[in-house]
CSV table of C-alpha atoms and ligand atoms in Angstrom, one decimal:
chain,number,residue,atom,x,y,z
O,1,UNK,CA,0.0,0.0,0.0
O,2,UNK,CA,2.9,2.6,0.8
O,3,UNK,CA,4.8,1.1,-2.2
O,4,UNK,CA,6.3,4.3,-3.8
O,5,UNK,CA,8.9,3.6,-6.4
O,6,UNK,CA,11.6,6.2,-8.0
O,7,UNK,CA,11.2,7.7,-11.5
O,8,UNK,CA,12.9,10.7,-13.4
O,9,UNK,CA,10.8,13.8,-13.8
O,10,UNK,CA,10.9,14.4,-17.9
O,11,UNK,CA,8.2,17.3,-18.0
O,12,UNK,CA,6.7,19.5,-15.7
O,13,UNK,CA,3.2,21.1,-16.6
O,14,UNK,CA,0.1,22.3,-14.9
O,15,UNK,CA,-3.4,21.0,-14.7
O,16,UNK,CA,-6.5,22.2,-12.6
O,17,UNK,CA,-4.2,24.5,-11.0
O,18,UNK,CA,-2.1,21.9,-9.9
O,19,UNK,CA,1.5,21.2,-10.6
O,20,UNK,CA,1.9,18.2,-12.4
O,21,UNK,CA,4.9,16.1,-14.0
O,22,UNK,CA,5.2,13.2,-16.5
O,23,UNK,CA,7.5,10.6,-14.6
O,24,UNK,CA,9.7,7.9,-16.5
O,25,UNK,CA,9.9,4.6,-14.8
O,26,UNK,CA,12.4,3.2,-16.8
O,27,UNK,CA,10.5,3.4,-19.9
O,28,UNK,CA,6.7,3.4,-18.5
O,29,UNK,CA,5.9,7.1,-18.2
O,30,UNK,CA,2.9,8.2,-16.3
O,31,UNK,CA,1.7,11.5,-14.8
O,32,UNK,CA,2.3,12.4,-11.0
O,33,UNK,CA,1.1,15.3,-9.0
O,34,UNK,CA,4.2,17.8,-7.8
O,35,UNK,CA,2.5,19.9,-5.5
O,36,UNK,CA,4.5,18.3,-2.5
O,37,UNK,CA,7.9,18.5,-4.3
O,38,UNK,CA,7.6,22.1,-5.5
O,39,UNK,CA,11.2,22.7,-5.9
O,40,UNK,CA,11.2,19.4,-8.0
O,41,UNK,CA,13.0,20.2,-11.7
O,42,UNK,CA,13.2,18.0,-15.2
O,43,UNK,CA,15.8,15.4,-14.8
O,44,UNK,CA,15.7,14.7,-10.9
O,45,UNK,CA,14.6,11.6,-9.3
O,46,UNK,CA,11.4,11.6,-7.5
O,47,UNK,CA,9.6,8.5,-5.3
O,48,UNK,CA,5.8,8.5,-6.5
O,49,UNK,CA,3.1,7.0,-4.3
O,50,UNK,CA,-0.2,6.7,-5.9
O,51,UNK,CA,-0.1,9.2,-8.3
O,52,UNK,CA,2.1,11.9,-6.0
O,53,UNK,CA,5.8,12.9,-5.8
O,54,UNK,CA,6.5,12.9,-2.1
O,55,UNK,CA,10.1,13.2,-2.3
O,56,UNK,CA,13.0,14.4,-4.3
O,57,UNK,CA,16.1,11.7,-4.4
O,58,UNK,CA,19.1,13.0,-2.8
O,59,UNK,CA,22.0,11.8,-5.3
O,60,UNK,CA,24.5,12.6,-2.5
O,61,UNK,CA,23.0,10.4,0.0
O,62,UNK,CA,22.3,7.5,-2.3
O,63,UNK,CA,25.8,7.9,-3.0
O,64,UNK,CA,27.3,8.1,0.3
O,65,UNK,CA,25.4,4.7,1.4
O,66,UNK,CA,26.8,3.0,-1.4
O,67,UNK,CA,30.3,4.2,-1.4
O,68,UNK,CA,30.3,3.3,2.5
O,69,UNK,CA,29.9,-0.2,1.5
O,70,UNK,CA,32.5,0.1,-1.2
O,71,UNK,CA,35.1,1.0,1.1
O,72,UNK,CA,34.1,-1.9,3.6
O,73,UNK,CA,34.3,-4.2,0.4
O,74,UNK,CA,38.0,-3.1,-0.2
O,75,UNK,CA,38.7,-3.9,3.6
O,76,UNK,CA,37.1,-7.4,3.1
O,77,UNK,CA,38.5,-8.1,-0.1
O,78,UNK,CA,40.2,-12.0,0.1
O,79,UNK,CA,37.9,-13.2,2.6
O,80,UNK,CA,35.3,-14.6,0.5
O,81,UNK,CA,32.5,-13.3,2.3
O,82,UNK,CA,29.9,-13.3,-0.6
O,83,UNK,CA,28.4,-16.6,0.0
O,84,UNK,CA,25.3,-15.2,1.2
O,85,UNK,CA,25.0,-12.7,-1.2
O,86,UNK,CA,24.9,-15.7,-4.0
O,87,UNK,CA,22.1,-17.4,-2.3
O,88,UNK,CA,20.2,-14.1,-2.4
O,89,UNK,CA,21.1,-13.7,-5.9
O,90,UNK,CA,19.8,-16.9,-7.0
O,91,UNK,CA,16.4,-16.2,-5.2
O,92,UNK,CA,16.3,-12.9,-7.4
O,93,UNK,CA,17.2,-14.6,-10.5
O,94,UNK,CA,14.1,-17.1,-9.9
O,95,UNK,CA,11.7,-14.0,-9.5
O,96,UNK,CA,12.5,-12.5,-13.1
T,1,UNK,CA,16.8,1.3,-13.3
T,2,UNK,CA,18.6,4.1,-11.3
T,3,UNK,CA,17.8,4.0,-7.6
T,4,UNK,CA,16.4,0.3,-7.7
T,5,UNK,CA,19.0,-1.9,-9.0
T,6,UNK,CA,21.9,-0.6,-6.9
T,7,UNK,CA,19.7,-1.3,-4.1
T,8,UNK,CA,19.1,-4.9,-5.2
T,9,UNK,CA,22.7,-5.6,-5.6
T,10,UNK,CA,23.1,-9.3,-4.7
T,11,UNK,CA,27.0,-8.9,-4.0
T,12,UNK,CA,26.3,-5.8,-1.9
T,13,UNK,CA,23.5,-7.4,0.0
T,14,UNK,CA,26.0,-10.4,0.5
T,15,UNK,CA,28.5,-8.3,2.3
T,16,UNK,CA,25.8,-6.7,4.6
T,17,UNK,CA,24.6,-10.1,5.3
T,18,UNK,CA,28.3,-11.1,6.4
T,19,UNK,CA,28.6,-8.1,8.4
T,20,UNK,CA,25.4,-8.6,10.3
T,21,UNK,CA,26.3,-12.2,11.0
T,22,UNK,CA,29.8,-11.0,12.3
T,23,UNK,CA,28.2,-8.3,14.7
T,24,UNK,CA,25.3,-10.1,16.3
T,25,UNK,CA,26.3,-11.9,19.5
T,26,UNK,CA,22.7,-11.6,21.4
T,27,UNK,CA,19.0,-12.8,20.5
T,28,UNK,CA,17.2,-9.8,19.3
T,29,UNK,CA,13.5,-9.5,18.3
T,30,UNK,CA,13.2,-6.8,15.7
T,31,UNK,CA,9.8,-5.5,14.3
T,32,UNK,CA,9.4,-4.1,10.7
T,33,UNK,CA,6.2,-1.7,10.9
T,34,UNK,CA,5.4,-1.5,7.3
T,35,UNK,CA,3.3,-4.2,5.5
T,36,UNK,CA,5.7,-3.2,2.1
T,37,UNK,CA,8.8,-4.3,4.3
T,38,UNK,CA,6.9,-7.6,5.6
T,39,UNK,CA,6.5,-8.5,2.0
T,40,UNK,CA,9.7,-7.5,0.5
T,41,UNK,CA,11.6,-9.3,3.6
T,42,UNK,CA,9.7,-12.4,3.1
T,43,UNK,CA,9.5,-12.4,-0.7
T,44,UNK,CA,13.6,-12.1,-0.6
T,45,UNK,CA,14.1,-14.8,1.8
T,46,UNK,CA,16.0,-12.2,4.3
T,47,UNK,CA,13.9,-13.6,7.3
T,48,UNK,CA,15.6,-17.0,6.5
T,49,UNK,CA,19.1,-15.9,5.7
T,50,UNK,CA,19.6,-14.0,9.1
T,51,UNK,CA,21.5,-15.6,11.8
T,52,UNK,CA,19.1,-17.6,14.2
T,53,UNK,CA,19.6,-15.2,17.0
T,54,UNK,CA,17.6,-12.6,15.0
T,55,UNK,CA,14.0,-12.8,14.8
T,56,UNK,CA,11.9,-10.6,12.6
T,57,UNK,CA,8.3,-10.0,13.7
T,58,UNK,CA,5.7,-8.3,11.3
T,59,UNK,CA,4.1,-5.1,13.0
T,60,UNK,CA,0.4,-3.6,12.0
T,61,UNK,CA,1.5,-1.2,9.3
T,62,UNK,CA,-0.6,-2.7,6.7
T,63,UNK,CA,-3.4,-0.3,6.3
T,64,UNK,CA,-5.8,-2.3,4.2
T,65,UNK,CA,-5.5,-5.4,7.3
T,66,UNK,CA,-6.2,-3.2,10.0
T,67,UNK,CA,-9.2,-1.3,8.3
T,68,UNK,CA,-12.1,-2.4,10.3
T,69,UNK,CA,-14.6,-4.8,9.1
T,70,UNK,CA,-17.6,-2.5,9.9
T,71,UNK,CA,-15.8,-0.1,7.6
T,72,UNK,CA,-15.6,-2.5,4.5
T,73,UNK,CA,-19.3,-3.2,4.9
T,74,UNK,CA,-20.2,0.4,4.8
T,75,UNK,CA,-18.0,1.0,1.9
T,76,UNK,CA,-19.9,-2.3,0.1
T,77,UNK,CA,-23.2,-0.4,1.0
T,78,UNK,CA,-22.1,2.9,-0.3
T,79,UNK,CA,-20.9,1.1,-3.4
T,80,UNK,CA,-24.3,-0.3,-4.0
T,81,UNK,CA,-26.2,3.0,-4.1
T,82,UNK,CA,-27.6,3.3,-7.7
T,83,UNK,CA,-26.1,6.9,-8.3
T,84,UNK,CA,-22.9,6.5,-6.8
T,85,UNK,CA,-19.4,6.1,-8.5
T,86,UNK,CA,-17.2,4.4,-6.1
T,87,UNK,CA,-13.5,4.6,-6.3
T,88,UNK,CA,-10.4,3.0,-4.6
T,89,UNK,CA,-6.9,1.6,-5.0
T,90,UNK,CA,-7.1,-1.6,-6.4
T,91,UNK,CA,-5.8,-3.5,-3.6
T,92,UNK,CA,-9.1,-2.7,-1.7
T,93,UNK,CA,-11.5,-4.6,-4.2
T,94,UNK,CA,-10.8,-7.9,-2.8
T,95,UNK,CA,-11.0,-7.4,0.5
T,96,UNK,CA,-14.0,-9.4,1.9
T,97,UNK,CA,-16.5,-7.6,4.1
T,98,UNK,CA,-18.8,-9.8,6.4
T,99,UNK,CA,-20.7,-11.1,3.3
T,100,UNK,CA,-19.3,-9.4,0.0
T,101,UNK,CA,-16.1,-7.7,-1.7
T,102,UNK,CA,-16.6,-4.6,-3.9
T,103,UNK,CA,-15.9,-7.1,-6.7
T,104,UNK,CA,-18.9,-9.0,-6.2
T,105,UNK,CA,-20.8,-5.2,-5.7
T,106,UNK,CA,-19.4,-4.7,-9.3
T,107,UNK,CA,-20.7,-7.8,-10.9
T,108,UNK,CA,-24.1,-7.0,-9.3
T,109,UNK,CA,-24.2,-3.9,-11.1
T,110,UNK,CA,-22.6,-1.1,-8.9
T,111,UNK,CA,-20.2,1.1,-10.5
T,112,UNK,CA,-17.0,0.5,-8.5
T,113,UNK,CA,-13.9,1.7,-10.2
T,114,UNK,CA,-10.1,1.4,-9.5
T,115,UNK,CA,-7.9,4.7,-9.5
T,116,UNK,CA,-4.6,5.0,-9.4
T,117,UNK,CA,-4.4,8.6,-7.8
T,118,UNK,CA,-7.1,9.9,-5.4
T,119,UNK,CA,-7.1,13.0,-7.9
T,120,UNK,CA,-8.4,10.6,-10.5
T,121,UNK,CA,-11.6,10.2,-8.3
T,122,UNK,CA,-12.0,14.0,-8.5
T,123,UNK,CA,-11.6,14.2,-12.2
T,124,UNK,CA,-14.5,11.8,-12.1
T,125,UNK,CA,-16.3,14.1,-9.9
T,126,UNK,CA,-15.9,16.8,-11.9
T,127,UNK,CA,-17.0,14.8,-15.3
T,128,UNK,CA,-20.0,13.3,-13.9
T,129,UNK,CA,-21.9,16.1,-12.0
T,130,UNK,CA,-25.2,14.1,-12.0
T,131,UNK,CA,-23.5,11.4,-9.9
T,132,UNK,CA,-21.9,10.8,-6.4
T,133,UNK,CA,-18.4,10.2,-6.5
T,134,UNK,CA,-16.9,8.6,-3.3
T,135,UNK,CA,-13.1,7.8,-2.8
T,136,UNK,CA,-12.4,5.1,-0.1
T,137,UNK,CA,-9.1,6.5,1.2
T,138,UNK,CA,-7.1,3.9,3.2
T,139,UNK,CA,-3.6,4.3,4.2
T,140,UNK,CA,-0.8,5.3,6.6
T,141,UNK,CA,0.7,8.8,7.0
T,142,UNK,CA,2.2,8.2,3.4
T,143,UNK,CA,-1.3,8.0,1.6
T,144,UNK,CA,-3.0,10.8,3.8
T,145,UNK,CA,-1.4,13.9,1.8
T,146,UNK,CA,-2.8,12.3,-1.3
T,147,UNK,CA,-6.3,12.0,0.1
T,148,UNK,CA,-6.0,15.6,1.6
T,149,UNK,CA,-5.2,17.0,-1.8
T,150,UNK,CA,-8.1,15.3,-3.1
T,151,UNK,CA,-10.7,16.4,-0.8
T,152,UNK,CA,-8.9,20.1,-0.7
T,153,UNK,CA,-8.7,20.3,-4.7
T,154,UNK,CA,-12.7,19.2,-4.6
T,155,UNK,CA,-13.3,22.2,-2.4
T,156,UNK,CA,-11.3,24.5,-4.6
T,157,UNK,CA,-13.1,23.4,-7.9
T,158,UNK,CA,-16.5,23.7,-5.6
T,159,UNK,CA,-17.3,20.1,-6.1
T,160,UNK,CA,-20.7,19.1,-4.4
T,161,UNK,CA,-20.4,15.7,-5.5
T,162,UNK,CA,-17.5,14.2,-4.3
T,163,UNK,CA,-17.1,12.3,-1.0
T,164,UNK,CA,-14.4,10.6,1.4
T,165,UNK,CA,-14.6,7.5,3.1
T,166,UNK,CA,-11.7,7.6,5.1
T,167,UNK,CA,-9.3,5.0,7.1
T,168,UNK,CA,-6.2,6.7,7.8
T,169,UNK,CA,-4.3,5.1,10.6
T,170,UNK,CA,-0.9,6.9,12.2
T,171,UNK,CA,2.1,4.6,12.9
T,172,UNK,CA,3.6,6.3,16.1
T,173,UNK,CA,0.4,5.6,18.4
T,174,UNK,CA,0.4,2.1,17.2
T,175,UNK,CA,4.0,1.6,18.0
T,176,UNK,CA,3.9,3.2,21.8
T,177,UNK,CA,0.7,0.7,22.0
T,178,UNK,CA,2.7,-2.1,21.3
T,179,UNK,CA,5.5,-0.9,23.4
T,180,UNK,CA,3.5,-0.3,26.5
T,181,UNK,CA,1.8,-3.8,26.5
T,182,UNK,CA,3.0,-5.9,29.4
T,183,UNK,CA,3.5,-8.7,26.6
T,184,UNK,CA,5.9,-7.0,24.4
T,185,UNK,CA,8.7,-8.5,22.8
T,186,UNK,CA,10.0,-6.3,20.3
T,187,UNK,CA,13.3,-4.9,21.2
T,188,UNK,CA,13.8,-2.6,18.3
T,189,UNK,CA,11.9,-1.2,15.3
T,190,UNK,CA,12.6,-0.4,11.5
T,191,UNK,CA,10.4,2.5,10.8
T,192,UNK,CA,8.7,2.5,7.6
T,193,UNK,CA,10.4,4.6,5.2
T,194,UNK,CA,7.8,6.3,3.0
T,195,UNK,CA,5.7,7.1,6.5
T,196,UNK,CA,8.8,9.0,7.5
T,197,UNK,CA,9.0,10.6,3.9
T,198,UNK,CA,5.8,12.3,4.8
T,199,UNK,CA,6.2,12.8,8.6
T,200,UNK,CA,9.7,13.0,9.2
T,201,UNK,CA,11.5,11.4,12.2
T,202,UNK,CA,11.6,13.6,14.9
T,203,UNK,CA,8.2,12.2,16.6
T,204,UNK,CA,10.1,8.5,16.8
T,205,UNK,CA,12.7,10.5,19.3
T,206,UNK,CA,10.5,10.4,22.4
T,207,UNK,CA,9.4,6.8,21.8
T,208,UNK,CA,13.0,5.9,21.3
T,209,UNK,CA,14.0,7.6,24.6
T,210,UNK,CA,10.7,6.5,26.9
T,211,UNK,CA,11.0,2.8,25.8
T,212,UNK,CA,14.6,2.5,25.4
T,213,UNK,CA,14.3,1.0,21.7
T,214,UNK,CA,16.4,1.4,19.1
T,215,UNK,CA,14.4,2.9,15.7
T,216,UNK,CA,16.2,3.0,12.3
T,217,UNK,CA,14.0,4.5,9.2
T,218,UNK,CA,14.8,1.9,6.6
T,219,UNK,CA,13.8,1.8,2.9
T,220,UNK,CA,12.2,-0.9,1.0
T,221,UNK,CA,14.9,-2.5,-1.3
T,222,UNK,CA,16.6,-5.5,-0.1
T,223,UNK,CA,19.9,-3.5,0.7
T,224,UNK,CA,18.0,-1.1,2.6
T,225,UNK,CA,16.1,-3.5,4.5
T,226,UNK,CA,19.5,-5.5,5.4
T,227,UNK,CA,21.5,-2.1,6.3
T,228,UNK,CA,18.5,-1.0,8.3
T,229,UNK,CA,18.6,-4.5,10.3
T,230,UNK,CA,22.6,-4.3,10.6
T,231,UNK,CA,21.9,-0.4,12.1
T,232,UNK,CA,19.7,-1.8,14.7
T,233,UNK,CA,21.7,-5.0,15.6
T,234,UNK,CA,24.6,-2.5,15.9
T,235,UNK,CA,22.7,-0.4,18.6
T,236,UNK,CA,21.5,-3.3,20.3
T,237,UNK,CA,24.6,-5.0,20.6
T,238,UNK,CA,26.0,-1.7,22.1
T,239,UNK,CA,23.4,-0.9,24.3
T,240,UNK,CA,22.4,2.3,22.7
T,241,UNK,CA,18.7,3.2,21.8
T,242,UNK,CA,18.6,6.2,19.2
T,243,UNK,CA,16.9,7.1,16.0
T,244,UNK,CA,18.8,6.6,12.9
T,245,UNK,CA,17.8,7.0,9.3
T,246,UNK,CA,19.0,4.4,6.9
T,247,UNK,CA,17.0,6.0,4.2
T,248,UNK,CA,18.6,9.2,3.9
T,249,UNK,CA,18.1,9.4,0.0
T,250,UNK,CA,14.7,10.1,0.7
T,251,UNK,CA,13.7,10.6,3.9
T,252,UNK,CA,14.6,14.3,5.7
T,253,UNK,CA,14.4,14.7,9.6
T,254,UNK,CA,11.6,17.0,9.2
T,255,UNK,CA,9.9,15.2,6.4
T,256,UNK,CA,7.7,16.7,3.8
T,257,UNK,CA,6.2,20.0,5.1
T,258,UNK,CA,3.9,21.0,2.4
T,259,UNK,CA,2.4,17.4,2.8
T,260,UNK,CA,1.8,17.8,6.6
T,261,UNK,CA,0.6,21.1,6.4
T,262,UNK,CA,-2.5,19.8,4.1
T,263,UNK,CA,-2.9,16.9,6.5
T,264,UNK,CA,-3.2,19.1,9.3
T,265,UNK,CA,-5.7,21.5,7.2
T,266,UNK,CA,-8.1,18.7,6.1
T,267,UNK,CA,-7.8,16.1,8.9
T,268,UNK,CA,-7.4,15.9,12.7
T,269,UNK,CA,-6.5,13.1,15.2
T,270,UNK,CA,-9.1,11.0,16.4
T,271,UNK,CA,-9.1,7.7,18.1
T,272,UNK,CA,-9.2,4.7,15.8
T,273,UNK,CA,-10.1,1.0,15.8
T,274,UNK,CA,-7.7,-1.1,14.1
T,275,UNK,CA,-9.0,-4.8,13.0
T,276,UNK,CA,-7.4,-7.4,15.1
T,277,UNK,CA,-6.0,-4.8,17.6
T,278,UNK,CA,-8.7,-2.8,18.7
T,279,UNK,CA,-8.9,0.8,19.4
T,280,UNK,CA,-5.6,2.7,19.8
T,281,UNK,CA,-6.0,6.5,21.1
T,282,UNK,CA,-5.4,9.1,18.7
T,283,UNK,CA,-4.2,6.8,16.2
T,284,UNK,CA,-6.5,7.6,13.1
T,285,UNK,CA,-7.2,10.8,10.9
T,286,UNK,CA,-10.8,12.1,10.5
T,287,UNK,CA,-11.9,15.1,8.5
T,288,UNK,CA,-12.2,18.4,10.1
T,289,UNK,CA,-15.4,20.0,10.6
T,290,UNK,CA,-15.0,22.6,7.9
T,291,UNK,CA,-14.6,19.6,5.5
T,292,UNK,CA,-17.7,17.7,7.0
T,293,UNK,CA,-19.9,18.3,3.6
T,294,UNK,CA,-17.1,15.7,2.0
T,295,UNK,CA,-17.6,13.0,4.8
T,296,UNK,CA,-19.2,10.0,2.9
T,297,UNK,CA,-20.2,8.3,6.0
T,298,UNK,CA,-22.7,11.3,7.1
T,299,UNK,CA,-23.6,12.3,3.7
T,300,UNK,CA,-24.8,8.4,3.1
T,301,UNK,CA,-26.2,8.1,6.3
T,302,UNK,CA,-24.7,4.9,7.0
T,303,UNK,CA,-25.2,3.6,10.5
T,304,UNK,CA,-22.6,2.1,12.7
T,305,UNK,CA,-22.3,-1.6,11.8
T,306,UNK,CA,-21.1,-4.2,14.5
T,307,UNK,CA,-19.8,-7.1,13.2
T,308,UNK,CA,-18.1,-10.5,15.1
T,309,UNK,CA,-14.4,-11.5,13.9
T,310,UNK,CA,-14.3,-15.4,13.8
T,311,UNK,CA,-12.9,-16.5,17.2
T,312,UNK,CA,-9.9,-19.0,15.4
T,313,UNK,CA,-8.3,-15.9,14.1
T,314,UNK,CA,-5.1,-14.7,16.0
T,315,UNK,CA,-4.1,-12.0,13.8
T,316,UNK,CA,-4.3,-9.6,16.5
T,317,UNK,CA,-1.5,-11.6,18.4
T,318,UNK,CA,0.4,-12.0,14.8
T,319,UNK,CA,0.0,-8.0,14.3
T,320,UNK,CA,1.8,-7.6,17.9
T,321,UNK,CA,4.6,-10.0,17.1
T,322,UNK,CA,3.5,-12.6,19.6
T,323,UNK,CA,2.3,-15.3,17.4
T,324,UNK,CA,3.7,-16.4,13.8
T,325,UNK,CA,1.0,-16.8,11.3
T,326,UNK,CA,1.8,-20.8,11.2
T,327,UNK,CA,0.9,-21.1,14.7
T,328,UNK,CA,-3.0,-20.4,13.6
T,329,UNK,CA,-4.9,-23.5,13.3
T,330,UNK,CA,-6.7,-21.9,10.4
T,331,UNK,CA,-3.8,-20.9,8.6
T,332,UNK,CA,-3.4,-22.1,4.9
T,333,UNK,CA,-6.5,-24.4,5.8
T,334,UNK,CA,-9.5,-22.5,6.4
T,335,UNK,CA,-8.0,-19.2,5.9
T,336,UNK,CA,-6.4,-18.6,2.5
T,337,UNK,CA,-5.8,-15.4,0.6
T,338,UNK,CA,-8.7,-16.5,-1.2
T,339,UNK,CA,-11.0,-17.0,1.9
T,340,UNK,CA,-9.3,-14.8,4.3
T,341,UNK,CA,-10.7,-15.0,8.0
T,342,UNK,CA,-8.5,-12.2,9.3
T,343,UNK,CA,-7.0,-9.1,9.3
T,344,UNK,CA,-3.4,-10.5,8.2
T,345,UNK,CA,-4.6,-12.5,5.4
T,346,UNK,CA,-6.8,-9.7,3.4
T,347,UNK,CA,-3.9,-8.1,1.9
T,348,UNK,CA,-0.7,-9.2,0.1
T,349,UNK,CA,1.1,-7.2,2.8
T,350,UNK,CA,-0.2,-8.9,5.6
T,351,UNK,CA,2.1,-11.3,7.7
T,352,UNK,CA,-0.4,-14.0,6.9
T,353,UNK,CA,-0.5,-13.5,3.3
T,354,UNK,CA,3.2,-13.0,3.0
T,355,UNK,CA,3.8,-16.4,4.7
T,356,UNK,CA,1.4,-18.5,2.8
T,357,UNK,CA,2.5,-16.7,-0.6
T,358,UNK,CA,6.2,-17.7,0.0
T,359,UNK,CA,6.0,-20.8,1.7
T,360,UNK,CA,6.7,-20.3,5.2
T,361,UNK,CA,4.2,-23.1,6.8
T,362,UNK,CA,5.9,-23.9,9.7
T,363,UNK,CA,8.8,-23.1,12.0
T,364,UNK,CA,11.4,-25.0,10.2
T,365,UNK,CA,10.8,-23.3,7.1
T,366,UNK,CA,10.6,-19.8,8.6
T,367,UNK,CA,14.3,-19.9,9.9
V,401,SF4,S1,-4.1,-17.4,9.3
V,401,SF4,FE1,-6.2,-16.3,8.8
V,401,SF4,S2,-7.4,-17.1,11.0
V,401,SF4,FE2,-5.3,-17.3,11.5
V,401,SF4,S3,-4.6,-15.5,12.0
V,401,SF4,FE3,-3.8,-15.4,10.2
V,401,SF4,S4,-5.9,-14.2,9.2
V,401,SF4,FE4,-6.3,-14.9,11.3
């Protein structure tokens, strides 16, 4: 129910007095209301829940999360730590 | 796609699994509040891959699940009225009331329509001035601003034929009710990322302090969930209890201010009945008196209904993390997603439905 997914703002327009946008979800384009992210710009990624963008994704923060783990990986390299990851990977493949 | 694929990377997930394994020494019970997270955890098998010392229990943040049966029956009554166009999100259509569901009402001739956005319901009202358009708004804080915008927009446009049947519940009062219970087993919480996207995470600080529980705001992808679990385990192992934010790329400390402002303008807080749990003080949202004209319950004069829940259903205990779905005698037998008896089986995000869909039939399978 609270499922919200990232998408890229590709166009901004007005409709019935509301700020709206066209959002691209890897190929599927749909409309979302941008009233709750008034500062959103074309090219930015937003999180959309039931036709409303509720947050602009902070690229810096996303990078920080991922880089932190890259550093850890370098430290852990050579320890052969990926066994659990492999089994999760198999799960994922089955789903596809 | 960007911001999804990186957070589903199995190699990265594997690293976090290893890290969780290496930091875990105690036995910990962790609750994820949000049904969307319950579903993602079970679907990705995260519950089974975690060290045995970590037990995940599944909280009440499935708004479809906790919508009282009486309210579903009210929805069915309103949807059966001839000049009504009844709209809701798709997942409400197959939720059974005491006798029927919205699909049956539709097959009997009721005008029931699935909408993607609450604003679609406003558009229907604008285009069908001779009909009464009702939106059945069900959700947590994530959905409340969307419903609020629909009502607000209907008012701005002067639409007299738009109504809201609202079932909005609030997460922090539910967490407090669970933590305050003498039976509580939960030692740490993953807070629901998208609820916090709207509300921010400041309101969890007093809860974390009062009950001495770590609370980590967590996203929905496998890497997010694993990192959230790692962050609460680190806190538990070191005896800390703080609010931390794993989902910082989306959630700001103060949340989404414009969304909060409109929620406060349109709604006010009230006591609320949660299916399977009972009434939790100040845990729901109802329309403010200024917006009473949009209230479907009073507009259609539906009287309070009172309905008995099946006695064999233990969903209340499941929602509090006291029992697992497979401990229920009806699980998978009398009670399935096609014939749900209780709250946690009615929606794909309910714990019983997730356990059923992904084959967690007994204790052995769950670990
Ligand atoms: S399996 Fe069905 S009857 Fe049993 S607790 Fe879950 S919802 Fe209730």
